[in-house]
Tab-separated table of C-alpha atoms and ligand atoms in Angstrom:
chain	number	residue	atom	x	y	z
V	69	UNK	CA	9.655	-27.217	43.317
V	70	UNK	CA	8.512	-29.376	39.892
V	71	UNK	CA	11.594	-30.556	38.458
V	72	UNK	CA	11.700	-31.515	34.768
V	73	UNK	CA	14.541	-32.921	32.517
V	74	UNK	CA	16.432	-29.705	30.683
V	75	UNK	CA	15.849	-31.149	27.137
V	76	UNK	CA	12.795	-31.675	28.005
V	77	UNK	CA	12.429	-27.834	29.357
V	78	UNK	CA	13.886	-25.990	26.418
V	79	UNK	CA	12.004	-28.110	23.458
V	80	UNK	CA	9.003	-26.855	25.614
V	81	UNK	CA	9.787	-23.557	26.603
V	82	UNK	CA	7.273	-21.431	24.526
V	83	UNK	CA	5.961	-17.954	24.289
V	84	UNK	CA	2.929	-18.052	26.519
V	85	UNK	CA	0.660	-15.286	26.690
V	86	UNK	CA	-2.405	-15.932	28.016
V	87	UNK	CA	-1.918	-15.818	31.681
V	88	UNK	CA	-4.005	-15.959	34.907
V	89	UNK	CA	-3.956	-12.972	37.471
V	90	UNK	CA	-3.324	-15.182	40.180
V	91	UNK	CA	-0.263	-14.134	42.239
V	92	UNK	CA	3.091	-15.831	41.853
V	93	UNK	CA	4.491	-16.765	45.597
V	94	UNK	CA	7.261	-15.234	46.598
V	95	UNK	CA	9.472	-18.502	47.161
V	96	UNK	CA	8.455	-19.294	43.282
V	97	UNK	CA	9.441	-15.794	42.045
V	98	UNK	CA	12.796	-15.861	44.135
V	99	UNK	CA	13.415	-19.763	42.623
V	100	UNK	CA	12.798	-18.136	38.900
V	101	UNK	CA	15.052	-14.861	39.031
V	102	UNK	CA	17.851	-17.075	40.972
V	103	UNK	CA	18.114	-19.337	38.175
V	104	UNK	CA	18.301	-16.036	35.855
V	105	UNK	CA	21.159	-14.988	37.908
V	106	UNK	CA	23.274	-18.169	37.608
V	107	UNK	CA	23.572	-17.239	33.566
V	108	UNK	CA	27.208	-16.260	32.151
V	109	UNK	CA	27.807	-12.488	31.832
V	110	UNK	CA	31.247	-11.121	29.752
V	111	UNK	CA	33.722	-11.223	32.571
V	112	UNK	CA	31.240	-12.310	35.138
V	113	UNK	CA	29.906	-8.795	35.393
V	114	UNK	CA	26.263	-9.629	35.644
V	115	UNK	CA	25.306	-5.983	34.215
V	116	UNK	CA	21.838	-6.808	34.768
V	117	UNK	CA	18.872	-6.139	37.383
V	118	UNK	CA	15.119	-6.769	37.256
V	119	UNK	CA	12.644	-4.771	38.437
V	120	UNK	CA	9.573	-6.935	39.017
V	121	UNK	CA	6.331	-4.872	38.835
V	122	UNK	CA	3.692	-6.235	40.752
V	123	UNK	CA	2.170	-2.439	41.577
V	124	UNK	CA	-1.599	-2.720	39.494
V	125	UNK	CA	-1.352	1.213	38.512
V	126	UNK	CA	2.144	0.348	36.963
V	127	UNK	CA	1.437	-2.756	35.374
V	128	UNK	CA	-1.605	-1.567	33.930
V	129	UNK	CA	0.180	1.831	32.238
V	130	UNK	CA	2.800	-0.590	30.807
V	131	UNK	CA	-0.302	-2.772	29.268
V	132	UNK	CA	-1.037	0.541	27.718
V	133	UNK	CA	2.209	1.440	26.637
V	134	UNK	CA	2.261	-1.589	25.403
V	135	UNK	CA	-0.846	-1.516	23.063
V	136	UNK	CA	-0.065	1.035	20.658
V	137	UNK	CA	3.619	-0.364	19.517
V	138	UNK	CA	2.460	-3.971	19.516
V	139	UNK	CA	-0.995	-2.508	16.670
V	140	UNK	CA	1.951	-1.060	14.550
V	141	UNK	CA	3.926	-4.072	14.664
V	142	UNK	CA	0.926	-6.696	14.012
V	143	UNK	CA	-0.680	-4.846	11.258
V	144	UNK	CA	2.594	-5.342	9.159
V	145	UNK	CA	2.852	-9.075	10.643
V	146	UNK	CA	-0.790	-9.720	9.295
V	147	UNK	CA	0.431	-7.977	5.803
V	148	UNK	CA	3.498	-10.585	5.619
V	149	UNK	CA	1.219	-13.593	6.827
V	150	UNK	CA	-1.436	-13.105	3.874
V	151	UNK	CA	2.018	-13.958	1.237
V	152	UNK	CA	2.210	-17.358	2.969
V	153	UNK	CA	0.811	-20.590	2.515
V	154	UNK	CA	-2.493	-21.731	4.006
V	155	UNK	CA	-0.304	-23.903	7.101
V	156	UNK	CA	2.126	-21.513	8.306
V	157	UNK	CA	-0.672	-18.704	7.288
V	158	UNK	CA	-2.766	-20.549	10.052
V	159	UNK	CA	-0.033	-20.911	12.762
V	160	UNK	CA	1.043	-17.333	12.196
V	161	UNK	CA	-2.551	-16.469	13.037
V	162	UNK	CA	-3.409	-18.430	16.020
V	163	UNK	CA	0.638	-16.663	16.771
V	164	UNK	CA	-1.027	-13.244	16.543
V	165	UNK	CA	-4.542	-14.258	18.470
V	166	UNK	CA	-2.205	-14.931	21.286
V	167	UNK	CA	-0.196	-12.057	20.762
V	168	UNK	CA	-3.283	-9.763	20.571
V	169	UNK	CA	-4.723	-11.187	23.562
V	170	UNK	CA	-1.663	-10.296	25.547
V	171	UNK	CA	-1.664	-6.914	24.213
V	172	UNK	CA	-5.296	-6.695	25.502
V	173	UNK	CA	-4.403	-7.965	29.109
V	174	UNK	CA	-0.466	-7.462	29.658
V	175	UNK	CA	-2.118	-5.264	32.484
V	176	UNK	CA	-3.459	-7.694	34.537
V	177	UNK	CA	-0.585	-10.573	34.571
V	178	UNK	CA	0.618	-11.048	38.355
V	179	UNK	CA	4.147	-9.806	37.868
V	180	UNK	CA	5.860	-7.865	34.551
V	181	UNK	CA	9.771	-9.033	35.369
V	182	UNK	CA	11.171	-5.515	33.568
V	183	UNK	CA	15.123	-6.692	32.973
V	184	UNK	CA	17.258	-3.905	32.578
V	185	UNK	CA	20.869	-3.455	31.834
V	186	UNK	CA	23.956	-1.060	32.501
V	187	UNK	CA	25.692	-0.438	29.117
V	188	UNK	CA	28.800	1.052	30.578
V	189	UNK	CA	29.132	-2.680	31.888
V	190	UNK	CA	28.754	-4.797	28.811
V	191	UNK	CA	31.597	-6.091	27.254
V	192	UNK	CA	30.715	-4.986	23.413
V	193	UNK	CA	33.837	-6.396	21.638
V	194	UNK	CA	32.840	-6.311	18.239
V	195	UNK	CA	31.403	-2.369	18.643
V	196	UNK	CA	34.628	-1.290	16.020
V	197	UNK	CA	33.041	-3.317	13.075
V	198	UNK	CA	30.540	-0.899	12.155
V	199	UNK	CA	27.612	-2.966	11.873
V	200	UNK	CA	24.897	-3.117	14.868
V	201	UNK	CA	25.937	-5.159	17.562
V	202	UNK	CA	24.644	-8.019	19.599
V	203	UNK	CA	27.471	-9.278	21.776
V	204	UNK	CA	26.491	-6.798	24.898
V	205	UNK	CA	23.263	-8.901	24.494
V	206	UNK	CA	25.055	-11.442	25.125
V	207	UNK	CA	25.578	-10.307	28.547
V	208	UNK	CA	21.989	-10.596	29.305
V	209	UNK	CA	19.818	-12.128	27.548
V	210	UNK	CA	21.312	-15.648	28.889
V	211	UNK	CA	19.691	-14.434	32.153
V	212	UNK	CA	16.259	-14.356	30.705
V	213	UNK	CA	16.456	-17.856	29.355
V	214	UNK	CA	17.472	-19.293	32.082
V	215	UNK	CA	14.718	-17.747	34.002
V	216	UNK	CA	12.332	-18.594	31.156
V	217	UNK	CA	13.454	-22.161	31.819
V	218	UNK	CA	12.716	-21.768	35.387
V	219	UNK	CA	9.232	-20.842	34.574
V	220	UNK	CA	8.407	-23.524	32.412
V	221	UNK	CA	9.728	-25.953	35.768
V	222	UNK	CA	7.703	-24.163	37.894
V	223	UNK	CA	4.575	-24.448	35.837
V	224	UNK	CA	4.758	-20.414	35.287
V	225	UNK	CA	3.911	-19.311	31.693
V	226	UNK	CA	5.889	-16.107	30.119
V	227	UNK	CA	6.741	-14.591	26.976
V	228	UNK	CA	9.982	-12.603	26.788
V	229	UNK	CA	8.898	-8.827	25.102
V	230	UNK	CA	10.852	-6.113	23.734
V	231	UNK	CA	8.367	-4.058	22.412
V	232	UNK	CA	8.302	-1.576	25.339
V	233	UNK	CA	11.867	-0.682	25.113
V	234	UNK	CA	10.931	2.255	22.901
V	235	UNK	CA	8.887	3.553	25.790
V	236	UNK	CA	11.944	3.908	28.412
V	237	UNK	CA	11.934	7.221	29.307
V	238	UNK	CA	8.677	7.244	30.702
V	239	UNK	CA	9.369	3.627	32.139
V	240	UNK	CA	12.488	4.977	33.983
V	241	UNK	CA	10.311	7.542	35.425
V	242	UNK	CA	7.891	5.074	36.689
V	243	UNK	CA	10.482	3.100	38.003
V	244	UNK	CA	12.706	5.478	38.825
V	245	UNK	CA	16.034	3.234	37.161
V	246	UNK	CA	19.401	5.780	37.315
V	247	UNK	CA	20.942	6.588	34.229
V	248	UNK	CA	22.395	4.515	32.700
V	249	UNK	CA	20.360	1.586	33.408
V	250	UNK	CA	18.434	1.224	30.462
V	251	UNK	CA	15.400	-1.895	29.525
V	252	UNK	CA	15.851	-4.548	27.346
V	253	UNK	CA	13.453	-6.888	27.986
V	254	UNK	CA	9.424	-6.963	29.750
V	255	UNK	CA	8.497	-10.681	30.877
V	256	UNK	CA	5.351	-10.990	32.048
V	257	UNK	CA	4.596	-13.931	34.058
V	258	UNK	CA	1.590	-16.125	35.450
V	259	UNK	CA	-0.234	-19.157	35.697
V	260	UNK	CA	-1.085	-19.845	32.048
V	261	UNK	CA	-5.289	-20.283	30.889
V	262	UNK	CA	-5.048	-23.275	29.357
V	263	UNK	CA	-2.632	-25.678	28.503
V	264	UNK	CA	0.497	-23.379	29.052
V	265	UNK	CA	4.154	-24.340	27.725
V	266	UNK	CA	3.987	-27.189	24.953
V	267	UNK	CA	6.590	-28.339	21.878
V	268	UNK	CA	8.226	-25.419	19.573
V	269	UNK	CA	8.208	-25.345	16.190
V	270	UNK	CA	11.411	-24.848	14.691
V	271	UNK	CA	13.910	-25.179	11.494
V	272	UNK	CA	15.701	-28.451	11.534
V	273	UNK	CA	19.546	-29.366	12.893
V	274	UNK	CA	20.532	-29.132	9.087
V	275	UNK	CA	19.485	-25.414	8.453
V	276	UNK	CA	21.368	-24.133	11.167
V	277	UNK	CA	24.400	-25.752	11.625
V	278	UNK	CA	27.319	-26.106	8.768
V	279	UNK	CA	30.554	-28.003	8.969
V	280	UNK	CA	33.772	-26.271	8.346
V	281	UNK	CA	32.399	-23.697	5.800
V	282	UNK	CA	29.017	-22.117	5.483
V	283	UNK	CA	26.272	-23.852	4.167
V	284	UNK	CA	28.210	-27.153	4.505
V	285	UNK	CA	26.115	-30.189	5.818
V	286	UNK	CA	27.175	-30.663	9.300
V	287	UNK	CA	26.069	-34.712	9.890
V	288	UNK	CA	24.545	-37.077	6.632
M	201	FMN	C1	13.948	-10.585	21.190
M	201	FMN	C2	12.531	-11.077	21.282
M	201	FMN	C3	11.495	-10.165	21.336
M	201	FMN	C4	10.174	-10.584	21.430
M	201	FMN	N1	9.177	-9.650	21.550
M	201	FMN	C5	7.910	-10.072	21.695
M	201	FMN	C6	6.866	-9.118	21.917
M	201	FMN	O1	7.099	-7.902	22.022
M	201	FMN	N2	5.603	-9.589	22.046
M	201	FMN	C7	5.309	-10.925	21.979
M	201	FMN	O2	4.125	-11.285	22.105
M	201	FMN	N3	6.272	-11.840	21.776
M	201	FMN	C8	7.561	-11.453	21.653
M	201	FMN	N4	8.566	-12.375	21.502
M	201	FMN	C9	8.237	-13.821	21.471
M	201	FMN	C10	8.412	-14.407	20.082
M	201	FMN	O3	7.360	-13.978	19.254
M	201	FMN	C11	8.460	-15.941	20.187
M	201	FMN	O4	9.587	-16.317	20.949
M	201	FMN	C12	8.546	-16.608	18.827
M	201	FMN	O5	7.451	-16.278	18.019
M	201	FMN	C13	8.604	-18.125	18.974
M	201	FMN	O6	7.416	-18.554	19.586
M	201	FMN	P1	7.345	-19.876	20.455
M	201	FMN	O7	8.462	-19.742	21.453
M	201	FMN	O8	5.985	-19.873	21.078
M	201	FMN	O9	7.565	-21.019	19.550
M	201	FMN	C14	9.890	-11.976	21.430
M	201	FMN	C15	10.928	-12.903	21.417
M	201	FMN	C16	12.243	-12.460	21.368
M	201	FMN	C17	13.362	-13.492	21.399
């Protein structure tokens, strides 16, 4: 197993999404979802399971299921990128090449991790408030990182997705998941082509964090 430092891991864990077809070994795939299941989960509940898809007639119906939300969604990302300037304009581009490409071959990666979750299980404690909710996401999503992490360790490259959610009914057919197990997130994973994982690009310490009140600088 490659071991790597964990800061070192998460300022390196990026979307890939060009990926090899070259199978994952088993012992590597166990390793990955292991780590997934050693996340927090409200009360310990773990109300999560994956389904990896490894099947080629499956994986190659959810590249197609795939294709026509992910069209929808980058014509109105190509819309927003022509308002910005000529830098980001060019990294949002090379974002969507990628993004296209694994649209194009989401098919063929070795194994499509499909997590799913039981909403009877989640503990939503903010669902009085009247405003949409993300604290039963809370419940899972910390899985996927932590197997996203994994990847990166092992040398795997992945991409968490969420665009196929709006295709679960015919996913629970093909998968045959009981109500009410629902999906909330498709990682494919592989062997990336080319140069895999690499630094993120992100907003700095002092546009996220605050100090006592909001928008107060946290540290000079
Ligand atoms: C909730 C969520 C949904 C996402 N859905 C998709 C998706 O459907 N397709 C895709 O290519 N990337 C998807 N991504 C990946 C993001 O585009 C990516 O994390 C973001 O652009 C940052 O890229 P980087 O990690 O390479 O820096 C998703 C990420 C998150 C957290």
């Amino acid at each position: 197993m490659a071991d790597i430092a964990l800061y070192e891991a998460m300022r390196t864990t990026r979307a890939v999404r060009r990926l090899r077809p070259d199978p994952i070994p088993d012992a590597v795939l166990r390793r990955v979802i292991e780590a997934a299941t050693w996340a927090p989960s409200g009360g310990n509940r773990q109300p999560w399971r994956i389904v990896a898809v490894r099947d080629a007639e499956k994986k190659r119906r959810l590249g197609e299921l795939y294709r026509g939300p992910w069209e929808r969604y980058a014509r109105a990302q190509r819309r927003q990128l022509e308002q910005l300037a000529p830098e980001s304009r060019s990294r949002g581009e090379r974002m969507m090449q990628a993004a296209d490409y694994l649209a194009a071959h989401l098919g063929t990666a070795p194994v499509i991790l499909v997590f799913c979750f039981n909403p009877e299980l989640l503990m939503i404690t903010d669902i009085s408030l009247g405003r949409p909710s993300v604290v039963g996401g809370a419940s899972v999503y910390p899985a996927v990182q932590n197997l996203l992490l994994a990847c990166r360790a092992e040398g795997l490259g992945c991409v968490l997705t969420t665009l196929l959610c709006i295709s679960e009914p015919e996913i629970r057919t093909m998968l045959e998941l009981p109500e009410p197990w629902a999906t909330c997130a498709f990682v494919p994973i592989g062997y990336p082509i080319g140069s895999g994982h690499g630094p993120v690009s992100r907003k700095p310490v002092a546009d996220m964090a605050y100090l006592d009140r909001w928008d107060a600088p946290l540290f000079e």
